[in-house]
Short mmCIF file of C-alpha atoms and ligand atoms in Angstrom, two decimals:
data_model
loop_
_atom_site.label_atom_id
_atom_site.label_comp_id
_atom_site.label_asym_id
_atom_site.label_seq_id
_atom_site.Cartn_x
_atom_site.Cartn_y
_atom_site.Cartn_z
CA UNK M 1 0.00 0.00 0.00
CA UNK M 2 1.51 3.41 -0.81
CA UNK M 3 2.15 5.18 2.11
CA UNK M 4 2.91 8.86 1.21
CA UNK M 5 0.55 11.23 2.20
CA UNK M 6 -1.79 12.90 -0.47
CA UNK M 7 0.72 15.74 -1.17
CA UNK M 8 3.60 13.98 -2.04
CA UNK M 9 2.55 11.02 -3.81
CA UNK M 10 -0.16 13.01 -6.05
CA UNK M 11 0.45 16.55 -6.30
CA UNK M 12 -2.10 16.93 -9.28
CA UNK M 13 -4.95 15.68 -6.85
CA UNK M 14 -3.54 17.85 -3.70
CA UNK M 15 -3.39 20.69 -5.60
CA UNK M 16 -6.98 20.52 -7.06
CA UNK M 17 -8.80 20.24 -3.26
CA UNK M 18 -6.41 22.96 -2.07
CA UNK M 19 -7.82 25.20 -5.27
CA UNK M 20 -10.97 24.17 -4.87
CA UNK M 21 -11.39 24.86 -0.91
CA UNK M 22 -9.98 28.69 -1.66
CA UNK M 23 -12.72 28.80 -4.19
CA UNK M 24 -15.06 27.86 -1.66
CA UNK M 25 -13.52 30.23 1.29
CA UNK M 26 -13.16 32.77 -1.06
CA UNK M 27 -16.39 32.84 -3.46
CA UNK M 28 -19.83 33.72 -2.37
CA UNK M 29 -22.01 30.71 -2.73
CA UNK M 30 -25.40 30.87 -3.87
CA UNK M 31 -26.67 27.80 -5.83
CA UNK M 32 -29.53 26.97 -3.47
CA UNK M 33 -28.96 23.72 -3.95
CA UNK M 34 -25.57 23.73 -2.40
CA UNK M 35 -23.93 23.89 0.96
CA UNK M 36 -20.99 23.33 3.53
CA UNK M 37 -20.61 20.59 6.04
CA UNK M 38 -19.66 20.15 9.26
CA UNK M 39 -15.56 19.21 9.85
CA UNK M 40 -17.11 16.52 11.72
CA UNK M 41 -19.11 15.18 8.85
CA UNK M 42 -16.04 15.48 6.60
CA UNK M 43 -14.28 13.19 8.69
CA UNK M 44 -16.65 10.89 8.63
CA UNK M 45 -16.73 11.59 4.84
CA UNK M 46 -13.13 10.73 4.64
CA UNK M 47 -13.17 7.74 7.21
CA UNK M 48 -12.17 3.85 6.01
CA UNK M 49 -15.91 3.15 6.55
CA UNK M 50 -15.20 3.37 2.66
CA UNK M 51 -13.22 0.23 2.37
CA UNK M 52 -16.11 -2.01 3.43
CA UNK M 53 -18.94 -3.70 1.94
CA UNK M 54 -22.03 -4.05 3.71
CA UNK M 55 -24.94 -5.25 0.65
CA UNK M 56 -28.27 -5.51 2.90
CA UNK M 57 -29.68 -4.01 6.07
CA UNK M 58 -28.81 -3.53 9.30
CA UNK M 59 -28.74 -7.13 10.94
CA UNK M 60 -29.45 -8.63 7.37
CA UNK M 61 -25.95 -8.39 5.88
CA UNK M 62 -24.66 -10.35 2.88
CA UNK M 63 -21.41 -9.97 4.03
CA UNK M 64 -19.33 -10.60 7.38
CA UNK M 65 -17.90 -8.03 9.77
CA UNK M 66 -20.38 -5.85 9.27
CA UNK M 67 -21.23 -5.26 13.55
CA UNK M 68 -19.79 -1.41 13.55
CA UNK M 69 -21.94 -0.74 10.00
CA UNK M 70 -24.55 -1.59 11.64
CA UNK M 71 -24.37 0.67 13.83
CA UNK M 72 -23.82 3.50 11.81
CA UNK M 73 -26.76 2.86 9.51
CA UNK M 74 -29.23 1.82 12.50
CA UNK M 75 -28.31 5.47 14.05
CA UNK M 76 -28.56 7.87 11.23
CA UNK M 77 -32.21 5.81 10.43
CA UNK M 78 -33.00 6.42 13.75
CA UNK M 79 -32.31 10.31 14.11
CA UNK M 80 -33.99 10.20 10.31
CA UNK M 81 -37.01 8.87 11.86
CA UNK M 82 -36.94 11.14 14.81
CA UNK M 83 -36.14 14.25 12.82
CA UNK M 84 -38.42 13.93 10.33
CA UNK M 85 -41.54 11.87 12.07
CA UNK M 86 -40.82 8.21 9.62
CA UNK M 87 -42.39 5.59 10.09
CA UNK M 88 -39.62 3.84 7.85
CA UNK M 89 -36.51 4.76 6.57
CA UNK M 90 -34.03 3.83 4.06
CA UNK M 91 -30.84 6.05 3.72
CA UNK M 92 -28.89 3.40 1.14
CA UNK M 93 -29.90 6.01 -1.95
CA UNK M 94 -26.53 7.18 -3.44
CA UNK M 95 -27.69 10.05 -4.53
CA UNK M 96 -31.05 11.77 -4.93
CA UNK M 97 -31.66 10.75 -9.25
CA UNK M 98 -31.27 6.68 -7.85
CA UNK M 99 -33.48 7.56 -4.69
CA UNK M 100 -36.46 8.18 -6.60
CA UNK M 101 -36.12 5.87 -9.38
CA UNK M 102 -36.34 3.03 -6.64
CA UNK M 103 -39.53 4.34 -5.54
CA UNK M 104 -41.09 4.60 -8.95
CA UNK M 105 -39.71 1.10 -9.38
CA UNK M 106 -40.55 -0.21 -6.12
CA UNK M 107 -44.28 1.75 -6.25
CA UNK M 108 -45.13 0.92 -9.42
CA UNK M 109 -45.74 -1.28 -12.94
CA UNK M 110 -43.97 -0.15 -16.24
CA UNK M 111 -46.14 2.46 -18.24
CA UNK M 112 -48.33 3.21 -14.83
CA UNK M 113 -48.94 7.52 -14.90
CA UNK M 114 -47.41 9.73 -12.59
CA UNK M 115 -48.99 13.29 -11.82
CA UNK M 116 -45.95 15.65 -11.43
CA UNK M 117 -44.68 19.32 -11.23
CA UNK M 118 -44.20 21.08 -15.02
CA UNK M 119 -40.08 21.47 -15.01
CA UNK M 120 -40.67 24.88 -15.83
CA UNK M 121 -42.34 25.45 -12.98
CA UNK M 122 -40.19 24.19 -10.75
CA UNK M 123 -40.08 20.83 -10.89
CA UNK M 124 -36.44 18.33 -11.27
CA UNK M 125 -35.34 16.57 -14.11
CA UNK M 126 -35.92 13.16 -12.01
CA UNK M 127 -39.44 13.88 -12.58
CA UNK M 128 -39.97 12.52 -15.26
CA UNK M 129 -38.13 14.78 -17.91
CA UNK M 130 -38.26 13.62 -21.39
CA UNK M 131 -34.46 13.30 -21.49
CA UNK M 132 -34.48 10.89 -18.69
CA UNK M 133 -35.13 7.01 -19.31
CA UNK M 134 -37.98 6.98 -16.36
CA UNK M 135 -39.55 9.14 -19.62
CA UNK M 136 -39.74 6.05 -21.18
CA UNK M 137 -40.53 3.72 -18.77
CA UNK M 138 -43.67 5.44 -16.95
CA UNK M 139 -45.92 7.83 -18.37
CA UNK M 140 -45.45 11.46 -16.63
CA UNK M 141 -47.96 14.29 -17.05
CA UNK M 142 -47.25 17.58 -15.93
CA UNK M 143 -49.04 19.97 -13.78
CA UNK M 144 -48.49 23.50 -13.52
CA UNK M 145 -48.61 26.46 -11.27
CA UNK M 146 -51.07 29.42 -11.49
CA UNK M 147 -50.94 33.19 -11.66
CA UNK M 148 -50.55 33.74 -8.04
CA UNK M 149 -47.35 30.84 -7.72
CA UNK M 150 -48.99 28.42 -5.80
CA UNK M 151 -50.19 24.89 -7.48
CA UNK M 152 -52.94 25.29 -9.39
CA UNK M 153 -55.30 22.73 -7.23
CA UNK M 154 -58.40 23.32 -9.43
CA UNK M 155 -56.66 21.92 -12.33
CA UNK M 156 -54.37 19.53 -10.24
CA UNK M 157 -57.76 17.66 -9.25
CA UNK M 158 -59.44 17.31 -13.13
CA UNK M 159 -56.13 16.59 -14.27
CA UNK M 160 -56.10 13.49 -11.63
CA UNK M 161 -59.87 12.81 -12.71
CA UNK M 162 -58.99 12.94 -16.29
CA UNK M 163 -55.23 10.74 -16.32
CA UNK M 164 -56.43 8.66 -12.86
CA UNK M 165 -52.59 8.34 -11.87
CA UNK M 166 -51.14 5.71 -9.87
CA UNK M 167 -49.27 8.18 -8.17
CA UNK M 168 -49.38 12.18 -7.38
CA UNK M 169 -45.92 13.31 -7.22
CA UNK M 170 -45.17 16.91 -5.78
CA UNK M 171 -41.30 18.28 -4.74
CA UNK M 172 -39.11 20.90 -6.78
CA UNK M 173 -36.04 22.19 -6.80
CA UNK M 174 -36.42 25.74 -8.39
CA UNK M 175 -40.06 26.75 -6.95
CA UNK M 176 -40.26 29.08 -3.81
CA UNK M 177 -43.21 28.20 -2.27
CA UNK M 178 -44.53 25.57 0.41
CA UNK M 179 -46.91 23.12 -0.86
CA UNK M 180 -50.22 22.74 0.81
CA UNK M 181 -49.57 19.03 1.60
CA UNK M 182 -53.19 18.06 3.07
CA UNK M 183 -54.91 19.28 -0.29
CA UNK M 184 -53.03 16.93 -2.15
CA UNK M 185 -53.28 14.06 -0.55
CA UNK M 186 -57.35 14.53 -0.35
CA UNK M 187 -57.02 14.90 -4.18
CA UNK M 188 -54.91 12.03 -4.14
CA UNK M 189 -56.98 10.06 -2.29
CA UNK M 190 -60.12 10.96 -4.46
CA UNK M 191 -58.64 8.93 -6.97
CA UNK M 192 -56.53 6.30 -5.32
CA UNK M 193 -53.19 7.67 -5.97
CA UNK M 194 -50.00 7.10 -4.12
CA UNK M 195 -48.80 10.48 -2.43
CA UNK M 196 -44.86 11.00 -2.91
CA UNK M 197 -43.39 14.07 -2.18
CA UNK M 198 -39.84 14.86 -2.92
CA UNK M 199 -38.44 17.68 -0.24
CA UNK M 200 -34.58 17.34 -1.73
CA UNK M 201 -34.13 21.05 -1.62
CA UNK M 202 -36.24 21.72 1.70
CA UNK M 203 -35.55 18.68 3.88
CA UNK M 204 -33.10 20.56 6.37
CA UNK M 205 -35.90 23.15 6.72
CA UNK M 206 -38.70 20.69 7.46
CA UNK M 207 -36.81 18.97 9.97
CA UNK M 208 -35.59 22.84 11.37
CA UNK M 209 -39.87 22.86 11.70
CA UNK M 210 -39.21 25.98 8.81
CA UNK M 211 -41.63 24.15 6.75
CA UNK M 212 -44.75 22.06 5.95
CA UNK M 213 -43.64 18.22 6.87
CA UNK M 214 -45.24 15.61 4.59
CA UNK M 215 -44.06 12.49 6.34
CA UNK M 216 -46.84 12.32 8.68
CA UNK M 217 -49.81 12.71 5.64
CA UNK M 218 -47.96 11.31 2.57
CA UNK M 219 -47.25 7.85 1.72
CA UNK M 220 -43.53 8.08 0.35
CA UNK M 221 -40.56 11.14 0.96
CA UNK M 222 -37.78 11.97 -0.49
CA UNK M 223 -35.01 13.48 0.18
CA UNK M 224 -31.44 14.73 -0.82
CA UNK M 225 -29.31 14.64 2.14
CA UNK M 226 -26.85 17.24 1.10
CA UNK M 227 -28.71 20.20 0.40
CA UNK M 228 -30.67 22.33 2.83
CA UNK M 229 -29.58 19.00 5.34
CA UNK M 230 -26.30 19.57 5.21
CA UNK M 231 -24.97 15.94 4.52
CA UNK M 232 -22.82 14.17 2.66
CA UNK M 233 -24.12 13.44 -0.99
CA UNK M 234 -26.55 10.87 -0.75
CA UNK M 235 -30.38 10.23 -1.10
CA UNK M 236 -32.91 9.06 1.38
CA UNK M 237 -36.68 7.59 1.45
CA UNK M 238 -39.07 7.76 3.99
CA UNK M 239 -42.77 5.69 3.78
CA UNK M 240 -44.98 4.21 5.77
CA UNK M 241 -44.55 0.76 7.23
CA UNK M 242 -46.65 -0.90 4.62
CA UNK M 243 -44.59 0.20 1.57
CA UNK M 244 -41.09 -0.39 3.98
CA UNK M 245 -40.79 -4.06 2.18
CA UNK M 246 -41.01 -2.42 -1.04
CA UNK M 247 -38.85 0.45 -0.88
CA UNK M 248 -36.50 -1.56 0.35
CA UNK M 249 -36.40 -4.15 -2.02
CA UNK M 250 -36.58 -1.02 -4.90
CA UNK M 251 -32.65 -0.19 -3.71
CA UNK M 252 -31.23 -3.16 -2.69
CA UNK M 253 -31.43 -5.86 -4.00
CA UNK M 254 -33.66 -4.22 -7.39
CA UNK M 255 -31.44 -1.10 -8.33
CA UNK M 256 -28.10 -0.82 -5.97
CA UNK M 257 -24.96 -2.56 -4.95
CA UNK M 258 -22.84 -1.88 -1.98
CA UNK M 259 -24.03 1.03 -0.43
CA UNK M 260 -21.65 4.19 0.74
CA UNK M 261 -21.13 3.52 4.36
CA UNK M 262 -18.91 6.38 4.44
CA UNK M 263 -21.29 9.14 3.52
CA UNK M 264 -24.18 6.99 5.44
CA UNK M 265 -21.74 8.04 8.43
CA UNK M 266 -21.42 11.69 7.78
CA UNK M 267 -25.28 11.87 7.05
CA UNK M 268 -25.88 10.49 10.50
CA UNK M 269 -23.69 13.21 11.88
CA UNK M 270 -25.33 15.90 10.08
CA UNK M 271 -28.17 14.47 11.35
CA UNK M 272 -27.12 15.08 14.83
CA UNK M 273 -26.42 18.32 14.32
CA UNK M 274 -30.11 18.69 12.69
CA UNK M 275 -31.75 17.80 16.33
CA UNK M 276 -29.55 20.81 18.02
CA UNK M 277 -31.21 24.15 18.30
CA UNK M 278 -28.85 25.96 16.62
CA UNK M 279 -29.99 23.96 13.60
CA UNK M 280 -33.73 25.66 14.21
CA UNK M 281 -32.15 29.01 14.06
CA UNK M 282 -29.75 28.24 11.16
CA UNK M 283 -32.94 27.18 9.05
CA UNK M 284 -35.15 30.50 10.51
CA UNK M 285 -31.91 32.52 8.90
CA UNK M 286 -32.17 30.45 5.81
CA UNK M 287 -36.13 32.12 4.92
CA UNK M 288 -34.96 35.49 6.53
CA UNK M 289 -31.37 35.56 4.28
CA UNK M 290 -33.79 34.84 1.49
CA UNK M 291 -36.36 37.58 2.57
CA UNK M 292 -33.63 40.13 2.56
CA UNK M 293 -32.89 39.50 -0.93
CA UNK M 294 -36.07 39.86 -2.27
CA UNK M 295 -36.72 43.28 -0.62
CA UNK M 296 -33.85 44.40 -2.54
CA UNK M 297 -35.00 42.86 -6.13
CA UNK M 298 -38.01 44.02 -5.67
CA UNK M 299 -37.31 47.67 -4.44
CA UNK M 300 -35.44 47.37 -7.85
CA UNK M 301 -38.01 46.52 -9.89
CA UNK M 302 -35.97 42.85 -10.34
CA UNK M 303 -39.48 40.47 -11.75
CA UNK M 304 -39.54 37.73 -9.15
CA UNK M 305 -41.39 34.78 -10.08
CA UNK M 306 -43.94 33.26 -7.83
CA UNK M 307 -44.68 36.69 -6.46
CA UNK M 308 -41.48 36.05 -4.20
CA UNK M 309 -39.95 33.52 -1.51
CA UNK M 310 -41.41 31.49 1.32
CA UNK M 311 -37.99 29.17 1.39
CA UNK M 312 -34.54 29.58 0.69
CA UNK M 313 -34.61 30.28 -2.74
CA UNK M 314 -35.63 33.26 -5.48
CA UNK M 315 -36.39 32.60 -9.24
CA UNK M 316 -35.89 35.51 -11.12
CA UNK M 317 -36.38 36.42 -14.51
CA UNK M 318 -33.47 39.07 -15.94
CA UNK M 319 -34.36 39.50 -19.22
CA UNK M 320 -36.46 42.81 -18.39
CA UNK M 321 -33.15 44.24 -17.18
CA UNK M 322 -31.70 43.51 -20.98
CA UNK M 323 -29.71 40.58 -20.11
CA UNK M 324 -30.12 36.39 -20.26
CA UNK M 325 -30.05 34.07 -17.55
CA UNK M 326 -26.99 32.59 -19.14
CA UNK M 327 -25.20 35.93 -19.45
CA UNK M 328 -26.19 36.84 -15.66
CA UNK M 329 -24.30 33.77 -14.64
CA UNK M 330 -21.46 34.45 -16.43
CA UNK M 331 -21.10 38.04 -15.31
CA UNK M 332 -21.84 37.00 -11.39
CA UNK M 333 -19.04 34.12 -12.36
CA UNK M 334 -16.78 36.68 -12.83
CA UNK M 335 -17.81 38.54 -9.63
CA UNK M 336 -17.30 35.52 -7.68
CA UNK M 337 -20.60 35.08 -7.23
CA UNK M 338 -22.11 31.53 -7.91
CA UNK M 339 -25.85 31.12 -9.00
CA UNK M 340 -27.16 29.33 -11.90
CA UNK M 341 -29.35 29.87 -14.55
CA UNK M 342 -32.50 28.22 -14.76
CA UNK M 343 -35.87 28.38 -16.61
CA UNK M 344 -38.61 30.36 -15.76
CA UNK M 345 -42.12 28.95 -16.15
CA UNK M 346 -43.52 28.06 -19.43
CA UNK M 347 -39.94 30.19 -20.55
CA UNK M 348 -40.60 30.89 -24.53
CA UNK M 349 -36.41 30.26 -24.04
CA UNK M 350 -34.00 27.66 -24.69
CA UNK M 351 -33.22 25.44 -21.32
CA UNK M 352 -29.20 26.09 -22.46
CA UNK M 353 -29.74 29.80 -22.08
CA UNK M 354 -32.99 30.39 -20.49
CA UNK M 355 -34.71 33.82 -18.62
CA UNK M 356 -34.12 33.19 -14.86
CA UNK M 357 -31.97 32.67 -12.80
CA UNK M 358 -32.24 30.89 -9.50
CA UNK M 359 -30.07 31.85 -5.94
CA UNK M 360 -30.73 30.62 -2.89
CA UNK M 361 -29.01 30.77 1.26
CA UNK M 362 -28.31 27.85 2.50
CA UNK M 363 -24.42 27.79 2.02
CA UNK M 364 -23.93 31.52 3.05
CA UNK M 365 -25.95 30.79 5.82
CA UNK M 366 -23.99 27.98 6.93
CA UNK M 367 -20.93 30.70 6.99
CA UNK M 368 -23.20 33.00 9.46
CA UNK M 369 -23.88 35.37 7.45
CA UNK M 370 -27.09 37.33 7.90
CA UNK M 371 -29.80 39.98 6.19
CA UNK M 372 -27.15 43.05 6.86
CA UNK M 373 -24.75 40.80 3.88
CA UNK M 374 -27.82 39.70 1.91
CA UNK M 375 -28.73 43.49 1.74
CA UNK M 376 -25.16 43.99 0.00
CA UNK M 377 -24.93 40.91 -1.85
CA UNK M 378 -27.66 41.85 -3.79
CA UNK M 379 -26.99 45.21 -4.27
CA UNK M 380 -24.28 43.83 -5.63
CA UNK M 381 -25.49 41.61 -7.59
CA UNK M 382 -27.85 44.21 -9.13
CA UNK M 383 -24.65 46.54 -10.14
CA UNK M 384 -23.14 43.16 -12.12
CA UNK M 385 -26.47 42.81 -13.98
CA UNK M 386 -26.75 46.31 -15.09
CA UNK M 387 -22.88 46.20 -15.98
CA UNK M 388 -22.56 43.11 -16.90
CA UNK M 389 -20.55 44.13 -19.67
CA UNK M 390 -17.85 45.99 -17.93
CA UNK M 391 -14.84 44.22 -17.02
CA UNK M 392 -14.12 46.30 -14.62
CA UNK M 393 -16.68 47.15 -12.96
CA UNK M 394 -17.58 42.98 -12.66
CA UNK M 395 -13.19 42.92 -11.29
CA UNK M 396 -14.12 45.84 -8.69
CA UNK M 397 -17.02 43.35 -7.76
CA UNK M 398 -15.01 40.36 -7.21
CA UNK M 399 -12.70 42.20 -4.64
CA UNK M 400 -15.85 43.01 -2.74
CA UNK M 401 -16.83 39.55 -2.83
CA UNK M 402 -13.89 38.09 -1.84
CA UNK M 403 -13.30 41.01 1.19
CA UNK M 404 -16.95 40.01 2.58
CA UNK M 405 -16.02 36.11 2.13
CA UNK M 406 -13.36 36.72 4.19
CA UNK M 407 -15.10 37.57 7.04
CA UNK M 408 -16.78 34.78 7.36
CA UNK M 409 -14.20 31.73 7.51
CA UNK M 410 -15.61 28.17 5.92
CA UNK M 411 -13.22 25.75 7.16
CA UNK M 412 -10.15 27.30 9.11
CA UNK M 413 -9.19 23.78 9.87
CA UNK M 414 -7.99 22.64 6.37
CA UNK M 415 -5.99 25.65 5.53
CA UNK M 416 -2.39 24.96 5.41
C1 PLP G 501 -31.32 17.70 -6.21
C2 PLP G 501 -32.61 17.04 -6.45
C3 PLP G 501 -32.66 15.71 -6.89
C4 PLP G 501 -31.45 14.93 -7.36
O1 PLP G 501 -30.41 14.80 -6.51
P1 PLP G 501 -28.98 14.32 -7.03
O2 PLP G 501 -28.28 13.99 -5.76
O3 PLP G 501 -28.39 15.45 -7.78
O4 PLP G 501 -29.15 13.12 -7.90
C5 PLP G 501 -33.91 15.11 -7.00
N1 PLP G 501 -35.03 15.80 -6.73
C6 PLP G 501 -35.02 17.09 -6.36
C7 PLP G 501 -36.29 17.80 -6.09
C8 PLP G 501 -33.81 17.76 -6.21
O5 PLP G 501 -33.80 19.04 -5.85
#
């Protein structure tokens, strides 16, 4: 076994994680679908929980020596369970695409129709997207939201009359609303569907009590575990009892392999550090941070979509202000500041360079910072939209950025 440390045996690797945690120290991080963990969940992260193989469940191992795995999986399902109200849990997903394939899988026949949220809208690709294979497989209609942002539950209810679904699916990952969970499952119920709600970009604020919870009402949850959670990468399920067999069956043995102990481990730390009450205040800063920033795109006229933000998140279409979603994220690239460009609903644009673009909290919450910051962040971000064609103006920027990044140290730990 090679036993020189990381920097001397591969200096190309080394040097790539030291590059890439000054990026992170030194940018300002607002894809709201990213965030930082805990040193303590990196080291869990980076434990040799990776060199072992542990196919099956806890006390139902295909494989020997697998006493101390147990115990890691048994204790992140149980502060799943208690953080989130499950009745069952399975926390094997490797990531959040594989998480809800097994659930359509384990749910549901080939060709059966699932009711889910237009992409435009807000919905995620794993939602049946025609470029996916699930596409192919089961037969996704769309639903859309209405005028005022919120789901259109008129239309949600003769669409289910009309398409009788086996399944009503509701989640996003670009909308910036709660969902109005009991009216869903009562439509749901009028025509036998399956409720499944995927919370990937909300979980850590429903188990901060920031948000609506599903678990109790719906039959099947999703969720990302590194998002708004602030886990390692990773996907998780939560039903009720009587689908447990199934959903199990739907990862292991039906769609995964081994699973990944190692970020199983840093999830159930994360989780730990979800039942603290600093958690609760780090997800009531989340909606606040996000507040902030909309006073300021809407005192400048900035057209937010959805009428504006109940989460951590804020869709906004830029082309009124002259300029593309693309094009804003390259000009805030350059400004060190990270969002992403995403459609807008029913965008008459191209997905490749579409109207909005989406920023969220979560991460520069995580680094404490608070609505005094948001307040200049998106002032800032304002004066690299409206001179997004100025070099240096968008170089002036960046030193701001990284001056306010400074103050607020990520990981003090790893620099060297
Ligand atoms: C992020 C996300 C996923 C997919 O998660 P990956 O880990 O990227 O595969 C699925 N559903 C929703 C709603 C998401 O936001």
């Amino acid at each position: 076994m090679n036993k020189q440390s990381l920097k001397d045996f591969d200096p190309v690797i080394a040097n790539a994680i030291k590059n890439e945690i000054n990026r992170q120290e030194s940018g300002l991080e607002m894809i709201p679908s990213e965030n930082f963990v805990s040193i303590a969940a990196l080291e869990a992260l980076g434990s040799v929980v990776t060199n072992k193989y542990s196919e099956g469940y806890p006390g139902k191992r295909y494989y020997g020596g697998c006493e101390h795995i147990d115990t890691i999986e048994q204790t992140a399902i149980d502060r799943a369970k208690e953080l989130f109200g499950a009745e069952h849990v399975n926390i094997q997903p490797l990531s959040g695409a594989p998480m809800n394939v097994a659930v359509y899988f384990g749910l549901l026949e080939p060709g059966d129709t699932i009711l889910g949220m237009d992409l435009s809208h807000g919905g995620h690709l794993t939602h049946g997207h025609p470029v996916t294979h699930m596409a192919k497989i089961f037969n996704f209609i769309r639903y859309k939201t209405n005028q005022e942002g919120n789901i259109d539950l008129d239309n949600l209810q003769e669409m289910a009359n009309t398409h009788k679904p086996k399944m009503i699916l509701v989640g996003y990952s670009a909308y910036s609303r709660d969902i109005d969970y009991e009216n869903i499952k009562r439509i749901a119920d009028s025509v036998g569907a399956i409720t499944m709600a995927d919370v990937s970009h909300i979980g850590g604020l429903i188990a901060g009590g920031e948000m609506n919870n599903p678990v109790p009402l719906f039959d099947v949850v999703t969720t990302t575990t590194h998002k708004t959670l602030r886990g390692a990468r990773g996907g998780m399920i939560m039903c009720k009892e009587k689908y447990a067999k199934k959903i199990d069956k739907a990862v292991f043995p039906g769609l995964q392999g081994g699973p990944h102990e190692n970020n199983i481990a840093a999830s159930a730390v994360a989780f730990k550090e979800a039942q603290e009450p600093a958690f609760k205040e780090y997800c009531k800063q989340i909606k606040k941070n996000a507040k902030a920033l909309e006073i300021v795109f809407k005192e400048k006229e900035y057209k937010i979509m959805f009428g504006g933000t109940s989460n951590h998140l804020l869709l906004i279409d830029v082309t009124p202000k002259g300029i593309t979603g693309k094009e804003a994220q390259q000009a805030l690239d350059k400004a060190g500041i990270t969002i992403n460009k995403n459609m807008i609903p029913d965008d008459p644009r191209r997905p490749m360079d579409p109207s909005g673009i989406r920023l969220g909290t979560p991460a520069l919450t995580t680094r404490g910072m608070k609505e005094k910051e948001m307040e200049q962040i998106a002032h800032m971000i304002d004066e690299v939209i409206m001179n997004h064609q100025n070099d240096e103006i968008l170089e002036k920027i960046k030193q701001q950025t990284e001056a306010l990044a400074k103050q607020f140290p990520l990981y003090p730990e790893l620099q060297v």
